[in-house]
Amino acid sequence: MFYPLEKLAKLHDGYQKAFVLESHSLLLLQMDGQRYLIENRCPHMDVPLTTAEQLPAGGLRCRAHGIAFDLPSGKAQGPLANQLDCLKQFPLAYDGDTLGVEL
Ligand code: FES
């Protein structure tokens, strides 16, 4: 089932917004022209990433303890890379001028 999230015209680099759909907590982001839809949960200690800091080259830093993740791969950066789960990614879906997700 397609769930609309945002009009394409509203997306821009730096965009970052949380959504709750059914039992899913999601975070939609755009940086460097790339769009990402991830579970809004840090794999470290389950803190929401709603206010996470966008970093250059697709990085995202959780503000709770400062761990940075690579959005394209979902992996944590640095020494915890092999100890933490990856960010959970959801495939984006499009319907006309609207971006959403199939759940
Ligand atoms: S909960 Fe995100 S870095 Fe600890």
Tab-separated table of N, CA and C and ligand atoms in Angstrom:
chain	number	residue	atom	x	y	z
A	1	MET	N	0.844	-1.194	0.000
A	1	MET	CA	0.000	0.000	0.000
A	1	MET	C	0.884	1.251	0.000
A	2	PHE	N	0.566	2.202	-0.877
A	2	PHE	CA	1.345	3.433	-0.975
A	2	PHE	C	0.885	4.445	0.075
A	3	TYR	N	1.840	4.939	0.817
A	3	TYR	CA	1.565	6.003	1.793
A	3	TYR	C	2.291	7.267	1.343
A	4	PRO	N	1.570	8.324	1.012
A	4	PRO	CA	2.235	9.567	0.619
A	4	PRO	C	2.918	10.219	1.818
A	5	LEU	N	4.098	10.782	1.576
A	5	LEU	CA	4.823	11.458	2.649
A	5	LEU	C	4.990	12.950	2.379
A	6	GLU	N	5.406	13.302	1.166
A	6	GLU	CA	5.734	14.711	0.911
A	6	GLU	C	5.633	15.023	-0.583
A	7	LYS	N	5.225	16.236	-0.885
A	7	LYS	CA	5.258	16.713	-2.271
A	7	LYS	C	6.713	16.919	-2.687
A	8	LEU	N	7.036	16.525	-3.902
A	8	LEU	CA	8.412	16.658	-4.383
A	8	LEU	C	8.887	18.104	-4.330
A	9	ALA	N	7.984	19.048	-4.594
A	9	ALA	CA	8.354	20.467	-4.611
A	9	ALA	C	8.815	20.967	-3.243
A	10	LYS	N	8.470	20.254	-2.181
A	10	LYS	CA	8.866	20.692	-0.838
A	10	LYS	C	10.218	20.141	-0.415
A	11	LEU	N	10.761	19.213	-1.199
A	11	LEU	CA	12.043	18.611	-0.830
A	11	LEU	C	13.200	19.490	-1.281
A	12	HIS	N	14.237	19.528	-0.479
A	12	HIS	CA	15.440	20.313	-0.792
A	12	HIS	C	16.578	19.741	0.043
A	13	ASP	N	17.795	20.038	-0.345
A	13	ASP	CA	18.932	19.607	0.472
A	13	ASP	C	18.782	20.191	1.873
A	14	GLY	N	18.979	19.375	2.871
A	14	GLY	CA	18.788	19.787	4.257
A	14	GLY	C	17.423	19.407	4.804
A	15	TYR	N	16.531	18.965	3.911
A	15	TYR	CA	15.197	18.536	4.356
A	15	TYR	C	15.351	17.367	5.324
A	16	GLN	N	14.555	17.380	6.377
A	16	GLN	CA	14.603	16.298	7.369
A	16	GLN	C	13.309	16.340	8.170
A	17	LYS	N	12.495	15.288	8.042
A	17	LYS	CA	11.189	15.312	8.702
A	17	LYS	C	10.794	13.908	9.125
A	18	ALA	N	10.225	13.809	10.319
A	18	ALA	CA	9.796	12.525	10.864
A	18	ALA	C	8.326	12.275	10.540
A	19	PHE	N	8.010	11.011	10.336
A	19	PHE	CA	6.635	10.580	10.068
A	19	PHE	C	6.359	9.321	10.885
A	20	VAL	N	5.114	9.153	11.262
A	20	VAL	CA	4.688	7.895	11.882
A	20	VAL	C	3.573	7.331	11.027
A	21	LEU	N	3.795	6.109	10.525
A	21	LEU	CA	2.813	5.430	9.692
A	21	LEU	C	2.556	4.064	10.285
A	22	GLU	N	1.326	3.814	10.662
A	22	GLU	CA	0.998	2.550	11.309
A	22	GLU	C	1.996	2.345	12.449
A	23	SER	N	2.747	1.257	12.425
A	23	SER	CA	3.693	1.016	13.521
A	23	SER	C	5.106	1.464	13.169
A	24	HIS	N	5.265	2.169	12.053
A	24	HIS	CA	6.588	2.568	11.599
A	24	HIS	C	6.883	4.026	11.940
A	25	SER	N	8.035	4.246	12.541
A	25	SER	CA	8.530	5.596	12.765
A	25	SER	C	9.618	5.841	11.729
A	26	LEU	N	9.402	6.828	10.866
A	26	LEU	CA	10.263	7.034	9.705
A	26	LEU	C	10.882	8.421	9.726
A	27	LEU	N	12.015	8.534	9.051
A	27	LEU	CA	12.663	9.831	8.885
A	27	LEU	C	13.032	9.982	7.414
A	28	LEU	N	12.500	11.026	6.800
A	28	LEU	CA	12.786	11.330	5.401
A	28	LEU	C	13.811	12.455	5.352
A	29	LEU	N	14.860	12.254	4.552
A	29	LEU	CA	15.919	13.252	4.450
A	29	LEU	C	16.319	13.451	3.005
A	30	GLN	N	16.829	14.648	2.731
A	30	GLN	CA	17.498	14.876	1.454
A	30	GLN	C	18.794	15.618	1.719
A	31	MET	N	19.853	15.107	1.128
A	31	MET	CA	21.134	15.819	1.170
A	31	MET	C	21.893	15.533	-0.118
A	32	ASP	N	22.566	16.534	-0.620
A	32	ASP	CA	23.310	16.420	-1.884
A	32	ASP	C	22.429	15.842	-2.988
A	33	GLY	N	21.163	16.201	-2.983
A	33	GLY	CA	20.250	15.742	-4.029
A	33	GLY	C	19.781	14.312	-3.863
A	34	GLN	N	20.285	13.616	-2.853
A	34	GLN	CA	19.881	12.226	-2.612
A	34	GLN	C	18.820	12.188	-1.516
A	35	ARG	N	17.825	11.364	-1.719
A	35	ARG	CA	16.747	11.213	-0.733
A	35	ARG	C	16.889	9.877	-0.028
A	36	TYR	N	16.634	9.904	1.263
A	36	TYR	CA	16.749	8.698	2.080
A	36	TYR	C	15.526	8.594	2.970
A	37	LEU	N	15.045	7.379	3.134
A	37	LEU	CA	13.969	7.123	4.086
A	37	LEU	C	14.456	6.017	5.005
A	38	ILE	N	14.593	6.354	6.268
A	38	ILE	CA	15.133	5.395	7.237
A	38	ILE	C	14.184	5.266	8.413
A	39	GLU	N	14.367	4.191	9.152
A	39	GLU	CA	13.653	4.079	10.419
A	39	GLU	C	14.178	5.168	11.344
A	40	ASN	N	13.276	5.852	12.022
A	40	ASN	CA	13.675	6.962	12.887
A	40	ASN	C	14.119	6.429	14.251
A	41	ARG	N	15.213	5.701	14.210
A	41	ARG	CA	15.720	5.061	15.430
A	41	ARG	C	17.212	4.826	15.273
A	42	CYS	N	17.965	5.340	16.217
A	42	CYS	CA	19.401	5.116	16.198
A	42	CYS	C	19.694	3.680	16.642
A	43	PRO	N	20.487	2.943	15.883
A	43	PRO	CA	20.779	1.567	16.279
A	43	PRO	C	21.586	1.450	17.571
A	44	HIS	N	22.148	2.566	18.048
A	44	HIS	CA	22.945	2.500	19.274
A	44	HIS	C	22.066	2.265	20.495
A	45	MET	N	21.156	3.202	20.782
A	45	MET	CA	20.300	3.058	21.960
A	45	MET	C	18.867	3.472	21.668
A	46	ASP	N	18.449	3.314	20.425
A	46	ASP	CA	17.046	3.474	20.018
A	46	ASP	C	16.496	4.893	20.147
A	47	VAL	N	17.371	5.881	20.210
A	47	VAL	CA	16.910	7.274	20.290
A	47	VAL	C	16.411	7.717	18.904
A	48	PRO	N	15.311	8.468	18.834
A	48	PRO	CA	14.874	8.993	17.535
A	48	PRO	C	15.953	9.877	16.904
A	49	LEU	N	16.026	9.837	15.576
A	49	LEU	CA	17.020	10.615	14.846
A	49	LEU	C	16.428	11.893	14.262
A	50	THR	N	15.288	12.308	14.763
A	50	THR	CA	14.566	13.464	14.230
A	50	THR	C	15.444	14.703	14.130
A	51	THR	N	16.281	14.932	15.123
A	51	THR	CA	17.124	16.128	15.134
A	51	THR	C	18.583	15.795	14.833
A	52	ALA	N	18.833	14.639	14.254
A	52	ALA	CA	20.216	14.258	13.916
A	52	ALA	C	20.830	15.300	12.993
A	53	GLU	N	22.137	15.412	13.067
A	53	GLU	CA	22.870	16.419	12.275
A	53	GLU	C	23.303	15.832	10.942
A	54	GLN	N	22.927	16.503	9.861
A	54	GLN	CA	23.385	16.068	8.546
A	54	GLN	C	24.838	16.481	8.367
A	55	LEU	N	25.639	15.555	7.852
A	55	LEU	CA	27.067	15.771	7.648
A	55	LEU	C	27.380	15.697	6.156
A	56	PRO	N	28.531	16.192	5.748
A	56	PRO	CA	28.893	16.082	4.331
A	56	PRO	C	28.958	14.622	3.881
A	57	ALA	N	28.768	14.438	2.582
A	57	ALA	CA	28.928	13.124	1.949
A	57	ALA	C	27.990	12.063	2.508
A	58	GLY	N	26.750	12.460	2.810
A	58	GLY	CA	25.752	11.466	3.216
A	58	GLY	C	25.883	10.974	4.636
A	59	GLY	N	26.509	11.748	5.490
A	59	GLY	CA	26.645	11.355	6.889
A	59	GLY	C	25.486	11.885	7.724
A	60	LEU	N	25.199	11.183	8.808
A	60	LEU	CA	24.146	11.598	9.735
A	60	LEU	C	24.620	11.287	11.146
A	61	ARG	N	24.693	12.332	11.993
A	61	ARG	CA	25.213	12.154	13.346
A	61	ARG	C	24.079	12.218	14.369
A	62	CYS	N	23.924	11.142	15.108
A	62	CYS	CA	22.942	11.112	16.190
A	62	CYS	C	23.394	12.061	17.291
A	63	ARG	N	22.477	12.872	17.779
A	63	ARG	CA	22.864	13.882	18.777
A	63	ARG	C	22.960	13.299	20.191
A	64	ALA	N	22.457	12.075	20.379
A	64	ALA	CA	22.480	11.514	21.735
A	64	ALA	C	23.903	11.237	22.212
A	65	HIS	N	24.683	10.508	21.419
A	65	HIS	CA	26.041	10.163	21.819
A	65	HIS	C	27.061	10.443	20.726
A	66	GLY	N	26.605	11.068	19.639
A	66	GLY	CA	27.540	11.544	18.623
A	66	GLY	C	27.983	10.531	17.586
A	67	ILE	N	27.383	9.368	17.557
A	67	ILE	CA	27.785	8.382	16.548
A	67	ILE	C	27.264	8.833	15.190
A	68	ALA	N	28.139	8.749	14.191
A	68	ALA	CA	27.772	9.130	12.825
A	68	ALA	C	27.539	7.880	11.986
A	69	PHE	N	26.585	7.986	11.108
A	69	PHE	CA	26.240	6.889	10.204
A	69	PHE	C	26.385	7.372	8.771
A	70	ASP	N	26.654	6.409	7.897
A	70	ASP	CA	26.727	6.677	6.463
A	70	ASP	C	25.368	6.320	5.867
A	71	LEU	N	24.642	7.311	5.373
A	71	LEU	CA	23.281	7.038	4.898
A	71	LEU	C	23.232	6.074	3.710
A	72	PRO	N	24.115	6.220	2.709
A	72	PRO	CA	24.004	5.277	1.592
A	72	PRO	C	24.126	3.812	2.012
A	73	SER	N	25.003	3.523	2.946
A	73	SER	CA	25.174	2.127	3.378
A	73	SER	C	24.409	1.814	4.656
A	74	GLY	N	24.117	2.846	5.446
A	74	GLY	CA	23.459	2.656	6.739
A	74	GLY	C	24.415	2.303	7.862
A	75	LYS	N	25.690	2.127	7.538
A	75	LYS	CA	26.653	1.673	8.544
A	75	LYS	C	27.115	2.800	9.453
A	76	ALA	N	27.403	2.438	10.694
A	76	ALA	CA	28.030	3.389	11.605
A	76	ALA	C	29.441	3.653	11.128
A	77	GLN	N	29.906	4.894	11.344
A	77	GLN	CA	31.274	5.233	10.990
A	77	GLN	C	32.156	5.062	12.225
A	78	GLY	N	33.417	4.829	12.017
A	78	GLY	CA	34.353	4.756	13.121
A	78	GLY	C	34.418	3.386	13.756
A	79	PRO	N	34.919	3.344	15.007
A	79	PRO	CA	35.223	2.057	15.644
A	79	PRO	C	33.993	1.169	15.902
A	80	LEU	N	32.806	1.743	15.900
A	80	LEU	CA	31.618	0.929	16.170
A	80	LEU	C	30.995	0.351	14.896
A	81	ALA	N	31.658	0.554	13.775
A	81	ALA	CA	31.074	0.156	12.491
A	81	ALA	C	30.647	-1.301	12.462
A	82	ASN	N	31.417	-2.152	13.099
A	82	ASN	CA	31.093	-3.580	13.035
A	82	ASN	C	30.310	-4.055	14.248
A	83	GLN	N	29.969	-3.144	15.152
A	83	GLN	CA	29.273	-3.553	16.373
A	83	GLN	C	27.807	-3.153	16.369
A	84	LEU	N	27.457	-2.158	15.584
A	84	LEU	CA	26.068	-1.685	15.580
A	84	LEU	C	25.341	-2.170	14.335
A	85	ASP	N	24.041	-2.360	14.481
A	85	ASP	CA	23.222	-2.632	13.303
A	85	ASP	C	23.272	-1.423	12.380
A	86	CYS	N	22.989	-1.669	11.117
A	86	CYS	CA	22.888	-0.564	10.162
A	86	CYS	C	21.563	0.162	10.366
A	87	LEU	N	21.505	1.412	9.922
A	87	LEU	CA	20.231	2.120	9.853
A	87	LEU	C	19.302	1.314	8.953
A	88	LYS	N	18.056	1.202	9.349
A	88	LYS	CA	17.104	0.464	8.509
A	88	LYS	C	16.571	1.396	7.427
A	89	GLN	N	16.724	0.979	6.194
A	89	GLN	CA	16.319	1.816	5.060
A	89	GLN	C	15.006	1.309	4.480
A	90	PHE	N	14.208	2.226	4.015
A	90	PHE	CA	12.954	1.890	3.324
A	90	PHE	C	13.054	2.422	1.900
A	91	PRO	N	12.609	1.644	0.914
A	91	PRO	CA	12.653	2.140	-0.471
A	91	PRO	C	11.610	3.229	-0.684
A	92	LEU	N	12.030	4.271	-1.375
A	92	LEU	CA	11.111	5.359	-1.684
A	92	LEU	C	10.213	4.963	-2.842
A	93	ALA	N	9.015	5.468	-2.828
A	93	ALA	CA	8.076	5.226	-3.923
A	93	ALA	C	7.537	6.586	-4.368
A	94	TYR	N	7.151	6.649	-5.648
A	94	TYR	CA	6.683	7.926	-6.200
A	94	TYR	C	5.303	7.738	-6.826
A	95	ASP	N	4.463	8.727	-6.631
A	95	ASP	CA	3.146	8.746	-7.264
A	95	ASP	C	2.930	10.171	-7.770
A	96	GLY	N	3.197	10.366	-9.074
A	96	GLY	CA	3.071	11.713	-9.626
A	96	GLY	C	4.034	12.667	-8.964
A	97	ASP	N	3.522	13.719	-8.338
A	97	ASP	CA	4.387	14.729	-7.719
A	97	ASP	C	4.586	14.475	-6.227
A	98	THR	N	4.321	13.250	-5.804
A	98	THR	CA	4.396	12.927	-4.381
A	98	THR	C	5.362	11.776	-4.133
A	99	LEU	N	6.151	11.951	-3.101
A	99	LEU	CA	7.061	10.904	-2.664
A	99	LEU	C	6.435	10.198	-1.476
A	100	GLY	N	6.600	8.893	-1.422
A	100	GLY	CA	6.026	8.143	-0.315
A	100	GLY	C	6.740	6.831	-0.136
A	101	VAL	N	6.036	5.905	0.464
A	101	VAL	CA	6.628	4.602	0.761
A	101	VAL	C	5.553	3.534	0.606
A	102	GLU	N	5.994	2.372	0.166
A	102	GLU	CA	5.101	1.219	0.109
A	102	GLU	C	5.320	0.411	1.373
A	103	LEU	N	4.276	0.214	2.139
A	103	LEU	CA	4.371	-0.599	3.367
A	103	LEU	C	3.369	-1.741	3.284
B	1	FES	S1	21.536	6.634	20.761
B	1	FES	FE1	22.377	7.417	18.908
B	1	FES	S2	24.486	7.585	19.331
B	1	FES	FE2	23.665	6.699	21.118
